[in-house]
PDB file of C-alpha atoms in Angstrom:
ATOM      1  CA  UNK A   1       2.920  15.877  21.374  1.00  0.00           C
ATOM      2  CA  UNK A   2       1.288  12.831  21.568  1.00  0.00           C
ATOM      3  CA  UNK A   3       1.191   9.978  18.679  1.00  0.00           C
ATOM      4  CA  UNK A   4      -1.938   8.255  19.910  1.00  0.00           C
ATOM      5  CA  UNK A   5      -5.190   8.223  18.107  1.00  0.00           C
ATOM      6  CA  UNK A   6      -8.814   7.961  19.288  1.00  0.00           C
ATOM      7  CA  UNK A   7     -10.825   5.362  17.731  1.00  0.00           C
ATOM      8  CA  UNK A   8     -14.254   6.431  16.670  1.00  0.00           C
ATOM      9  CA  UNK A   9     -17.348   4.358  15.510  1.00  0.00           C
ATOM     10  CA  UNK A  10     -16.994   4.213  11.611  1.00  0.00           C
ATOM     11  CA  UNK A  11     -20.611   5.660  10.566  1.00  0.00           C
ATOM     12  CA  UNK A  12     -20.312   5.714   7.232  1.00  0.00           C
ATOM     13  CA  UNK A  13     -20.852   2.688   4.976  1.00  0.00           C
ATOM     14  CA  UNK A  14     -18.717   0.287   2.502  1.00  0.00           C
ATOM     15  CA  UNK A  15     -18.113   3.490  -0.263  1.00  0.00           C
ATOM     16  CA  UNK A  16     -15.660   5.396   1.900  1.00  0.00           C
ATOM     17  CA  UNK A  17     -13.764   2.225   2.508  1.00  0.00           C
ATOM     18  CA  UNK A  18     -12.919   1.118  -0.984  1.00  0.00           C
ATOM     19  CA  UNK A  19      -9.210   2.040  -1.383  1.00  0.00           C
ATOM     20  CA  UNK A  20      -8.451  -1.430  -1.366  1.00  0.00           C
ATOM     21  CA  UNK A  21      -9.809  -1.433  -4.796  1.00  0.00           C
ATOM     22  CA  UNK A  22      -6.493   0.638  -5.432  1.00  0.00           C
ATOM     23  CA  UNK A  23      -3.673  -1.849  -3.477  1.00  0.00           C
ATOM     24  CA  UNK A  24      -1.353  -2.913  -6.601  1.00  0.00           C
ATOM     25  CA  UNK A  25      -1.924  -6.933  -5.159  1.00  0.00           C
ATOM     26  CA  UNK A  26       1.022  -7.772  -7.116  1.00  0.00           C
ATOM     27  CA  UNK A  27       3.538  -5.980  -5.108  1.00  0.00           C
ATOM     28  CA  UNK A  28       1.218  -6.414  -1.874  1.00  0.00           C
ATOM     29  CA  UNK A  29       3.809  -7.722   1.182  1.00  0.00           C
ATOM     30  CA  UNK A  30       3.045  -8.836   4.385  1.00  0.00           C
ATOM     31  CA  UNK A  31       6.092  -9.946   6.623  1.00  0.00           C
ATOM     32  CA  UNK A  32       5.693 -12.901   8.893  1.00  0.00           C
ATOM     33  CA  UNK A  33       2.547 -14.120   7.342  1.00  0.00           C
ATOM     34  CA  UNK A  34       2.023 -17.964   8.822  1.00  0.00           C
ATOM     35  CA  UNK A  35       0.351 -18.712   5.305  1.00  0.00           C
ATOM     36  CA  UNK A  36       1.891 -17.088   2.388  1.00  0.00           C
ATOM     37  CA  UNK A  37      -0.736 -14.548   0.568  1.00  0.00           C
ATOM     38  CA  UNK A  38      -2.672 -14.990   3.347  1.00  0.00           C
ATOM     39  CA  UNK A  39      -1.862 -11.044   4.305  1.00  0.00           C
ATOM     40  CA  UNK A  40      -3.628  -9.717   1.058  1.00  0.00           C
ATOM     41  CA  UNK A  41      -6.949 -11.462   2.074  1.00  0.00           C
ATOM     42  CA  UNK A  42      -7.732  -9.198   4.719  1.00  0.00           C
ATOM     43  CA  UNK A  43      -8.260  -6.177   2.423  1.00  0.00           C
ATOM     44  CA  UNK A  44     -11.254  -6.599   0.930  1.00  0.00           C
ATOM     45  CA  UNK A  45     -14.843  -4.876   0.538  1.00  0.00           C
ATOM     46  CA  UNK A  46     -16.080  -3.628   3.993  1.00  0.00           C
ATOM     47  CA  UNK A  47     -19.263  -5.257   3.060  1.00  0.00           C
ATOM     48  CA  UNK A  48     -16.942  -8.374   3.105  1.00  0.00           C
ATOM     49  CA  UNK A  49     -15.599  -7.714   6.406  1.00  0.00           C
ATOM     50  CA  UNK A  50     -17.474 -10.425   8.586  1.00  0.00           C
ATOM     51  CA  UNK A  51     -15.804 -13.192   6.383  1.00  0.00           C
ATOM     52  CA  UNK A  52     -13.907 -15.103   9.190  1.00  0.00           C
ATOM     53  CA  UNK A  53     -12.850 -17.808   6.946  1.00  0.00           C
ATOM     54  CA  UNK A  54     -10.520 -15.167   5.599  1.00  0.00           C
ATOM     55  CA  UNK A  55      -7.297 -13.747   7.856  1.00  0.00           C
ATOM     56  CA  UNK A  56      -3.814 -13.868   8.418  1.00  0.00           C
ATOM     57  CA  UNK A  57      -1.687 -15.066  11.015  1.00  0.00           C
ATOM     58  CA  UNK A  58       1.778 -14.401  12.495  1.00  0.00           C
ATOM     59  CA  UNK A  59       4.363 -16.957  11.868  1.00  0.00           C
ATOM     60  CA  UNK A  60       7.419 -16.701  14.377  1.00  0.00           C
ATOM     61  CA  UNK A  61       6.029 -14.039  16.914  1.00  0.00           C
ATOM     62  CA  UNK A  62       3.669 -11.340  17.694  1.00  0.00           C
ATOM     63  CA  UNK A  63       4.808  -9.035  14.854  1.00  0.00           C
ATOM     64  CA  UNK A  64       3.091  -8.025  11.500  1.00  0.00           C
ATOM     65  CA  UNK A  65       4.416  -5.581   8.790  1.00  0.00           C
ATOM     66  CA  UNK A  66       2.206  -5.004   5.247  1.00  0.00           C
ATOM     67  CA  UNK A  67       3.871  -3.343   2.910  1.00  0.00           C
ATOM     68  CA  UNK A  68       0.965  -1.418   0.644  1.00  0.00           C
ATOM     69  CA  UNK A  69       2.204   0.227  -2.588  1.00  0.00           C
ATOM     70  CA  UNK A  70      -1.243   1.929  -4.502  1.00  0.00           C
ATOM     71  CA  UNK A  71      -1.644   2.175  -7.783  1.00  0.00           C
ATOM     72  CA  UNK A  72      -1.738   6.300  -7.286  1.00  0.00           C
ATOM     73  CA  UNK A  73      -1.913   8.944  -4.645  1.00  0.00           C
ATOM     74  CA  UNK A  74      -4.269   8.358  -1.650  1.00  0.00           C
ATOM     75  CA  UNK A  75      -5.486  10.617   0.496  1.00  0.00           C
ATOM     76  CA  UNK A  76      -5.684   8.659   3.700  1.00  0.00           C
ATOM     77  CA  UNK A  77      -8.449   9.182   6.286  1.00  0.00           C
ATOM     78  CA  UNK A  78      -8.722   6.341   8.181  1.00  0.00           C
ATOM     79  CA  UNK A  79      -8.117   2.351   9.125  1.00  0.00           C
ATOM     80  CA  UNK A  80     -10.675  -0.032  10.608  1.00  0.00           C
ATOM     81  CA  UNK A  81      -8.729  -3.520  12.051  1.00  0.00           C
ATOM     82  CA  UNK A  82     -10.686  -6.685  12.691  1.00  0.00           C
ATOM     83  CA  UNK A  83      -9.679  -9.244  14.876  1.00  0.00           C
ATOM     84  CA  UNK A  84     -10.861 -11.716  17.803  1.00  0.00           C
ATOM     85  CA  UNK A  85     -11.638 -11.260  21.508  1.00  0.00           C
ATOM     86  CA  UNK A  86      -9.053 -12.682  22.555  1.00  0.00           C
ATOM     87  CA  UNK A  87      -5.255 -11.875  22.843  1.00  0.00           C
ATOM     88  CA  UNK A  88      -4.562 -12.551  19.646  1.00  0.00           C
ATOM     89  CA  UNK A  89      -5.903  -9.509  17.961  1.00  0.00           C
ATOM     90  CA  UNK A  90      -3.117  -6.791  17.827  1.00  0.00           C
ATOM     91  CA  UNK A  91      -2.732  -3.998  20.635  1.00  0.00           C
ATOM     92  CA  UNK A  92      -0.521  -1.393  18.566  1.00  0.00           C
ATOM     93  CA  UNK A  93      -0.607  -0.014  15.096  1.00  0.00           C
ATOM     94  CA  UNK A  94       2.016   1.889  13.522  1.00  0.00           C
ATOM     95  CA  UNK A  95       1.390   3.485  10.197  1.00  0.00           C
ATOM     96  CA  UNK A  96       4.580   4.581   7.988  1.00  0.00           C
ATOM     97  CA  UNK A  97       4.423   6.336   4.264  1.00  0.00           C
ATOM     98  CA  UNK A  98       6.008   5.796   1.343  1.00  0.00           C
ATOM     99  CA  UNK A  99       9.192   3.923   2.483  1.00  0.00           C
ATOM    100  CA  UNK A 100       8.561   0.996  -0.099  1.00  0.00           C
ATOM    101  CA  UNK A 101       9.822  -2.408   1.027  1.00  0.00           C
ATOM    102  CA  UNK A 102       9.845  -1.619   4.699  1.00  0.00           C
ATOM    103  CA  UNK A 103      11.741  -4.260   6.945  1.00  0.00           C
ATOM    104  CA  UNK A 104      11.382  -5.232  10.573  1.00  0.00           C
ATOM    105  CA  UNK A 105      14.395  -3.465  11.268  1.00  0.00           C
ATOM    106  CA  UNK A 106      13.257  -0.623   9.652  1.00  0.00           C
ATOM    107  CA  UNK A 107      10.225  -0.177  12.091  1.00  0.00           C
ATOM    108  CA  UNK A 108      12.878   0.652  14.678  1.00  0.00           C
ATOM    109  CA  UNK A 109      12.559   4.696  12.975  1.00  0.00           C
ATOM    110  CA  UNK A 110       9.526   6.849  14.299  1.00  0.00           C
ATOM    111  CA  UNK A 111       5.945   6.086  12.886  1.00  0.00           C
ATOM    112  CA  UNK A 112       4.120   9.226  11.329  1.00  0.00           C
ATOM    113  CA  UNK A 113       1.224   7.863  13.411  1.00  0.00           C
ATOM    114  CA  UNK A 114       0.661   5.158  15.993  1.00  0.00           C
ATOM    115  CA  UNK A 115      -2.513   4.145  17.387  1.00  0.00           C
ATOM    116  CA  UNK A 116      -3.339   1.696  20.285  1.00  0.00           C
ATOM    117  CA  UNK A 117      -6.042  -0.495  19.664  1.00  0.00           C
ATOM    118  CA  UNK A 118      -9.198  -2.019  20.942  1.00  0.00           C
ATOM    119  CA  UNK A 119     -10.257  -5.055  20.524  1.00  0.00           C
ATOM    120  CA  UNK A 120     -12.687  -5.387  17.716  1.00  0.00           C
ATOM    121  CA  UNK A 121     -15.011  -8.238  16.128  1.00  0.00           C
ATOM    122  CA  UNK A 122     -17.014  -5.961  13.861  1.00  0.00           C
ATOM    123  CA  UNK A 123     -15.255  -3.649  12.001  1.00  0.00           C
ATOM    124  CA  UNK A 124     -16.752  -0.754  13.427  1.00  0.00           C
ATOM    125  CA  UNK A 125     -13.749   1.066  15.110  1.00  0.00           C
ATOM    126  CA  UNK A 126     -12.590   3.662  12.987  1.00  0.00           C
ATOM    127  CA  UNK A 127      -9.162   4.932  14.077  1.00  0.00           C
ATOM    128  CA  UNK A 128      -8.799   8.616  11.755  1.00  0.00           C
ATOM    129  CA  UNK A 129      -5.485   9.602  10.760  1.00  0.00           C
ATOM    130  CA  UNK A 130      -3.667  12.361  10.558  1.00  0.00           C
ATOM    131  CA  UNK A 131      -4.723  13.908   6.947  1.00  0.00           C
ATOM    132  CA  UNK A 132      -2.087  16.482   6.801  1.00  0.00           C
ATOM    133  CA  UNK A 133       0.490  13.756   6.901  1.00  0.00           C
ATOM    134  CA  UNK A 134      -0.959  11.087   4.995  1.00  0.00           C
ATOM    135  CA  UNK A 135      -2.630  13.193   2.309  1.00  0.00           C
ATOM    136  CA  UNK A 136       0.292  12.370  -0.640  1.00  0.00           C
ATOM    137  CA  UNK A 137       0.676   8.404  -0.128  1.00  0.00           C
ATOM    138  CA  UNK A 138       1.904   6.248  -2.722  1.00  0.00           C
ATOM    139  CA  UNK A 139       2.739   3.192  -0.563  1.00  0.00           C
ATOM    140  CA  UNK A 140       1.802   2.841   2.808  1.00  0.00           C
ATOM    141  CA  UNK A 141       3.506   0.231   5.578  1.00  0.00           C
ATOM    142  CA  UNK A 142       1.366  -0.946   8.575  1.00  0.00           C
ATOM    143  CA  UNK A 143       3.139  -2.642  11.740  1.00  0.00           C
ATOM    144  CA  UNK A 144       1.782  -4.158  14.493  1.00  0.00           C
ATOM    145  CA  UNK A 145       4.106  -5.103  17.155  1.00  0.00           C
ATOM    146  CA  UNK A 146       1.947  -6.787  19.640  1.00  0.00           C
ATOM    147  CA  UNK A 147      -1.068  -8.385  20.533  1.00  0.00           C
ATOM    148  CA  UNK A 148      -2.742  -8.464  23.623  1.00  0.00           C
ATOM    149  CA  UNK A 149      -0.543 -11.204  25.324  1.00  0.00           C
ATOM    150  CA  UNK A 150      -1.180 -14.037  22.932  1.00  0.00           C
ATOM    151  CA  UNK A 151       1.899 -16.145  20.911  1.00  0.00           C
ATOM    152  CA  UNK A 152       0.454 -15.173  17.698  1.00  0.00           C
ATOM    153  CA  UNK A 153      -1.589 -11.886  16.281  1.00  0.00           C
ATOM    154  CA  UNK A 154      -4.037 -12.844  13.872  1.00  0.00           C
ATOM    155  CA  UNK A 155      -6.566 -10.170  12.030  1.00  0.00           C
ATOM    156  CA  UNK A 156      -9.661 -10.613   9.829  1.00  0.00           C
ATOM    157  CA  UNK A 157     -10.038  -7.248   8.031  1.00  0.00           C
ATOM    158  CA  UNK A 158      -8.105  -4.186   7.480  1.00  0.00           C
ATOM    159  CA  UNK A 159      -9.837  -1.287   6.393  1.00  0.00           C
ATOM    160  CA  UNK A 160      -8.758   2.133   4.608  1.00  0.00           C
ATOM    161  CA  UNK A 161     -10.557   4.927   3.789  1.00  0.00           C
ATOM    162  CA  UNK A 162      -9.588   7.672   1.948  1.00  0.00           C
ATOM    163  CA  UNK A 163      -9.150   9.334  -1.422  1.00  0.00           C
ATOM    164  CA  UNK A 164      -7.396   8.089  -4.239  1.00  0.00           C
ATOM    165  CA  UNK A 165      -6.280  10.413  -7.677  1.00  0.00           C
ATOM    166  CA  UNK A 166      -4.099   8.653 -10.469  1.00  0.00           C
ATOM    167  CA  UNK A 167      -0.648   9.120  -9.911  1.00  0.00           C
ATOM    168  CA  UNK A 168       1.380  11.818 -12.682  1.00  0.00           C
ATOM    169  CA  UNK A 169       4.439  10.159 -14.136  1.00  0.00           C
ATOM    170  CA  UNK A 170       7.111  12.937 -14.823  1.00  0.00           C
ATOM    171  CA  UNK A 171       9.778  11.548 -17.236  1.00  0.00           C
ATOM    172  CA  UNK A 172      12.761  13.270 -18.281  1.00  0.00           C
ATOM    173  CA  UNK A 173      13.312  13.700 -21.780  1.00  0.00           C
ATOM    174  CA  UNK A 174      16.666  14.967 -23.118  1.00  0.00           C
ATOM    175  CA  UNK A 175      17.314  16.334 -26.373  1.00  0.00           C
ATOM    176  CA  UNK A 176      20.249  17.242 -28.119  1.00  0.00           C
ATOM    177  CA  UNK A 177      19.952  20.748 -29.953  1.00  0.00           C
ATOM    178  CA  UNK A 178      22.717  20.992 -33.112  1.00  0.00           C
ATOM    179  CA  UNK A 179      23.821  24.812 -32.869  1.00  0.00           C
ATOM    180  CA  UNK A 180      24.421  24.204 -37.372  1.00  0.00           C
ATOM    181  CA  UNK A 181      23.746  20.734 -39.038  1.00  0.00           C
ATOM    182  CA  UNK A 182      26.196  18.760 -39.189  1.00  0.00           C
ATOM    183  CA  UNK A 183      26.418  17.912 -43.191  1.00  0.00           C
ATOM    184  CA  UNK A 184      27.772  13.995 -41.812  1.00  0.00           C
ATOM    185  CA  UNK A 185      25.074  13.714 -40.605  1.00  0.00           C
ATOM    186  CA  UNK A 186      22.881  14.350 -43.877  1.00  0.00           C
ATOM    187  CA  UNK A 187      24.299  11.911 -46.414  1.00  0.00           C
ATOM    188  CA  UNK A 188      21.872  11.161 -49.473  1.00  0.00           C
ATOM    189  CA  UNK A 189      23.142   8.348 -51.438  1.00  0.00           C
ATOM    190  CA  UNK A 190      23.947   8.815 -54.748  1.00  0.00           C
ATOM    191  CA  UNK A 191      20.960   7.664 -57.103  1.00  0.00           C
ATOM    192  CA  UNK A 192      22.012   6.287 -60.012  1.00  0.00           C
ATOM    193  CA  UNK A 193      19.745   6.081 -63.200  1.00  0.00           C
ATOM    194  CA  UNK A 194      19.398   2.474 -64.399  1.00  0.00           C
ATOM    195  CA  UNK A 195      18.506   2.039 -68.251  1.00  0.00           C
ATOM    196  CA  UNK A 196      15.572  -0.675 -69.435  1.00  0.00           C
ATOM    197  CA  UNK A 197      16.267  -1.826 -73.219  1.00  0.00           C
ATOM    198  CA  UNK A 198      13.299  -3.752 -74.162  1.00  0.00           C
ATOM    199  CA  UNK A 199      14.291  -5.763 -77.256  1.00  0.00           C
TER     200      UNK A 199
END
Protein backbone atom coordinates (compact mmCIF):
# COMPACT_ATOMS: atom_id res chain seq x y z
CA UNK A 1 0.00 0.00 0.00
CA UNK A 2 1.57 2.94 -0.92
CA UNK A 3 1.04 6.58 0.80
CA UNK A 4 2.25 8.61 -2.15
CA UNK A 5 0.11 10.82 -4.23
CA UNK A 6 0.30 11.94 -7.88
CA UNK A 7 0.17 15.52 -8.47
CA UNK A 8 -2.10 16.60 -11.24
CA UNK A 9 -2.50 20.02 -13.06
CA UNK A 10 -5.31 21.86 -11.05
CA UNK A 11 -7.85 22.70 -14.07
CA UNK A 12 -10.36 24.13 -12.38
CA UNK A 13 -10.41 27.79 -11.29
CA UNK A 14 -10.36 29.97 -7.87
CA UNK A 15 -14.25 28.55 -6.78
CA UNK A 16 -13.14 25.03 -5.93
CA UNK A 17 -10.32 26.44 -3.89
CA UNK A 18 -12.13 28.62 -1.43
CA UNK A 19 -12.10 26.59 1.83
CA UNK A 20 -9.83 28.97 3.18
CA UNK A 21 -12.78 31.16 3.46
CA UNK A 22 -13.71 28.50 6.24
CA UNK A 23 -10.05 28.36 8.38
CA UNK A 24 -11.25 29.73 11.97
CA UNK A 25 -7.89 32.40 11.64
CA UNK A 26 -8.18 32.79 15.24
CA UNK A 27 -7.10 29.41 16.24
CA UNK A 28 -4.92 29.15 12.89
CA UNK A 29 -1.18 27.65 14.12
CA UNK A 30 1.75 27.30 12.29
CA UNK A 31 4.86 25.85 14.23
CA UNK A 32 8.27 27.23 13.48
CA UNK A 33 7.05 30.20 11.62
CA UNK A 34 10.35 32.70 11.28
CA UNK A 35 7.70 35.64 11.47
CA UNK A 36 4.87 35.15 13.76
CA UNK A 37 1.33 35.11 11.73
CA UNK A 38 3.25 34.91 8.91
CA UNK A 39 1.83 31.06 8.44
CA UNK A 40 -1.87 32.29 8.02
CA UNK A 41 -0.85 34.52 5.00
CA UNK A 42 -0.37 31.81 2.72
CA UNK A 43 -4.05 30.77 2.65
CA UNK A 44 -5.67 33.04 0.74
CA UNK A 45 -7.86 33.34 -2.59
CA UNK A 46 -6.25 31.23 -5.42
CA UNK A 47 -6.76 34.24 -7.50
CA UNK A 48 -4.31 35.70 -4.86
CA UNK A 49 -1.85 33.06 -5.23
CA UNK A 50 0.98 34.89 -7.28
CA UNK A 51 1.35 37.41 -4.32
CA UNK A 52 5.09 36.79 -3.48
CA UNK A 53 5.24 39.53 -1.05
CA UNK A 54 3.20 37.17 1.06
CA UNK A 55 4.85 33.68 2.65
CA UNK A 56 6.19 32.08 5.50
CA UNK A 57 9.41 30.91 6.50
CA UNK A 58 10.98 28.27 8.78
CA UNK A 59 12.64 29.51 11.83
CA UNK A 60 15.15 26.86 13.40
CA UNK A 61 15.17 24.15 10.55
CA UNK A 62 13.59 22.63 7.61
CA UNK A 63 10.31 21.73 9.38
CA UNK A 64 6.73 23.25 9.11
CA UNK A 65 3.52 22.10 10.96
CA UNK A 66 -0.07 24.25 10.42
CA UNK A 67 -2.45 23.39 12.57
CA UNK A 68 -6.04 24.16 10.60
CA UNK A 69 -9.19 23.92 12.76
CA UNK A 70 -12.50 24.92 10.21
CA UNK A 71 -15.26 26.46 11.22
CA UNK A 72 -17.36 23.05 10.11
CA UNK A 73 -16.96 19.80 8.30
CA UNK A 74 -14.88 19.78 5.05
CA UNK A 75 -14.88 17.50 2.61
CA UNK A 76 -11.30 17.57 1.44
CA UNK A 77 -10.30 17.05 -2.21
CA UNK A 78 -7.22 18.47 -2.70
CA UNK A 79 -3.97 20.88 -1.79
CA UNK A 80 -2.03 23.06 -4.21
CA UNK A 81 1.62 24.30 -2.43
CA UNK A 82 3.53 27.25 -3.80
CA UNK A 83 6.97 27.79 -3.35
CA UNK A 84 10.40 28.79 -5.17
CA UNK A 85 12.78 26.99 -7.53
CA UNK A 86 15.05 26.54 -5.43
CA UNK A 87 15.71 24.23 -2.36
CA UNK A 88 13.83 26.00 -0.24
CA UNK A 89 10.40 24.98 -1.30
CA UNK A 90 9.35 21.80 0.68
CA UNK A 91 9.93 18.12 -0.74
CA UNK A 92 7.32 16.18 1.58
CA UNK A 93 3.82 16.80 2.73
CA UNK A 94 2.11 15.01 5.34
CA UNK A 95 -1.54 15.61 5.90
CA UNK A 96 -3.12 14.51 9.45
CA UNK A 97 -7.05 14.99 10.56
CA UNK A 98 -8.59 16.16 13.32
CA UNK A 99 -5.83 15.77 16.01
CA UNK A 100 -6.22 19.54 17.14
CA UNK A 101 -3.02 21.14 18.44
CA UNK A 102 -0.67 18.76 16.72
CA UNK A 103 3.08 18.97 17.95
CA UNK A 104 6.35 18.14 16.26
CA UNK A 105 6.55 15.21 18.27
CA UNK A 106 3.35 14.23 17.40
CA UNK A 107 4.22 13.95 13.59
CA UNK A 108 6.34 10.99 14.65
CA UNK A 109 2.55 8.79 14.31
CA UNK A 110 1.55 7.71 10.64
CA UNK A 111 0.06 10.44 8.25
CA UNK A 112 -3.44 9.49 6.69
CA UNK A 113 -1.73 10.73 3.51
CA UNK A 114 1.73 11.83 2.44
CA UNK A 115 2.63 13.25 -0.76
CA UNK A 116 6.12 14.11 -2.25
CA UNK A 117 6.30 17.21 -3.93
CA UNK A 118 7.42 19.07 -6.96
CA UNK A 119 8.66 22.06 -7.12
CA UNK A 120 6.12 24.66 -7.98
CA UNK A 121 6.05 28.58 -8.79
CA UNK A 122 2.47 28.71 -10.02
CA UNK A 123 0.09 27.08 -8.13
CA UNK A 124 -0.90 24.76 -10.63
CA UNK A 125 0.02 21.31 -9.07
CA UNK A 126 -2.87 19.83 -7.65
CA UNK A 127 -1.97 16.93 -5.35
CA UNK A 128 -5.86 15.02 -4.76
CA UNK A 129 -6.41 13.38 -1.60
CA UNK A 130 -7.77 10.59 -0.46
CA UNK A 131 -11.71 11.54 -0.14
CA UNK A 132 -12.73 8.53 1.74
CA UNK A 133 -10.40 9.56 4.50
CA UNK A 134 -10.62 13.13 4.57
CA UNK A 135 -14.34 13.46 3.84
CA UNK A 136 -15.40 14.32 7.84
CA UNK A 137 -12.55 17.00 8.75
CA UNK A 138 -12.96 19.42 11.37
CA UNK A 139 -9.28 20.43 11.78
CA UNK A 140 -6.72 19.47 9.57
CA UNK A 141 -2.63 19.49 10.39
CA UNK A 142 -0.15 19.84 7.45
CA UNK A 143 3.72 18.93 7.99
CA UNK A 144 6.40 19.34 5.91
CA UNK A 145 9.56 17.86 7.00
CA UNK A 146 11.95 18.86 4.36
CA UNK A 147 12.86 20.91 1.63
CA UNK A 148 14.87 20.17 -1.16
CA UNK A 149 18.34 20.60 0.59
CA UNK A 150 18.04 24.21 1.61
CA UNK A 151 18.49 25.56 5.61
CA UNK A 152 15.11 26.92 5.53
CA UNK A 153 11.57 25.88 3.69
CA UNK A 154 9.71 28.77 2.76
CA UNK A 155 6.09 28.60 0.80
CA UNK A 156 3.93 31.26 -0.90
CA UNK A 157 0.45 29.65 -1.12
CA UNK A 158 -1.33 26.74 0.22
CA UNK A 159 -4.31 25.71 -1.41
CA UNK A 160 -7.46 23.47 -0.37
CA UNK A 161 -10.18 22.42 -2.15
CA UNK A 162 -12.99 20.76 -1.05
CA UNK A 163 -16.46 20.90 0.46
CA UNK A 164 -17.45 22.50 3.46
CA UNK A 165 -21.21 21.88 5.47
CA UNK A 166 -21.77 23.70 8.94
CA UNK A 167 -20.79 21.66 11.64
CA UNK A 168 -24.03 20.06 14.09
CA UNK A 169 -23.42 20.80 17.74
CA UNK A 170 -24.96 17.88 19.84
CA UNK A 171 -25.34 19.02 23.50
CA UNK A 172 -26.45 16.97 26.24
CA UNK A 173 -29.25 18.08 28.15
CA UNK A 174 -30.23 16.37 31.43
CA UNK A 175 -33.38 16.60 33.13
CA UNK A 176 -34.55 15.53 36.29
CA UNK A 177 -38.12 13.80 36.12
CA UNK A 178 -40.02 13.99 39.87
CA UNK A 179 -41.85 10.45 39.98
CA UNK A 180 -44.79 12.83 42.57
CA UNK A 181 -44.16 16.60 43.37
CA UNK A 182 -42.51 17.21 45.99
CA UNK A 183 -45.01 19.69 48.07
CA UNK A 184 -41.29 21.53 49.44
CA UNK A 185 -40.85 22.27 46.60
CA UNK A 186 -44.27 24.24 45.95
CA UNK A 187 -44.41 26.77 48.77
CA UNK A 188 -46.89 29.80 48.10
CA UNK A 189 -46.41 32.41 50.62
CA UNK A 190 -49.03 33.30 52.66
CA UNK A 191 -50.87 36.54 51.27
CA UNK A 192 -52.02 38.57 53.72
CA UNK A 193 -54.89 41.18 53.13
CA UNK A 194 -53.74 44.70 54.05
CA UNK A 195 -56.65 47.25 55.01
CA UNK A 196 -56.64 51.12 53.47
CA UNK A 197 -58.68 53.54 55.94
CA UNK A 198 -58.97 56.70 54.11
CA UNK A 199 -59.90 59.34 56.71
Amino acid sequence: CCCCGEAAVGGDGGAAWGLYLRIDRQRLQCLNERREGSGALVFRAWEERGDRAQFVESDDDEELLFNIPFTGNVKLKGVIVMGEDDGTHPAEMRLFKNIPHMSFDDTAREPDQMFSLNRDLTGELEYPTKIARFSNVSYLSIHFPKNFGAETTKIFYIGLKGEWTEAHRHEVTICNYEASANPADHKLEQITPQTHFIS
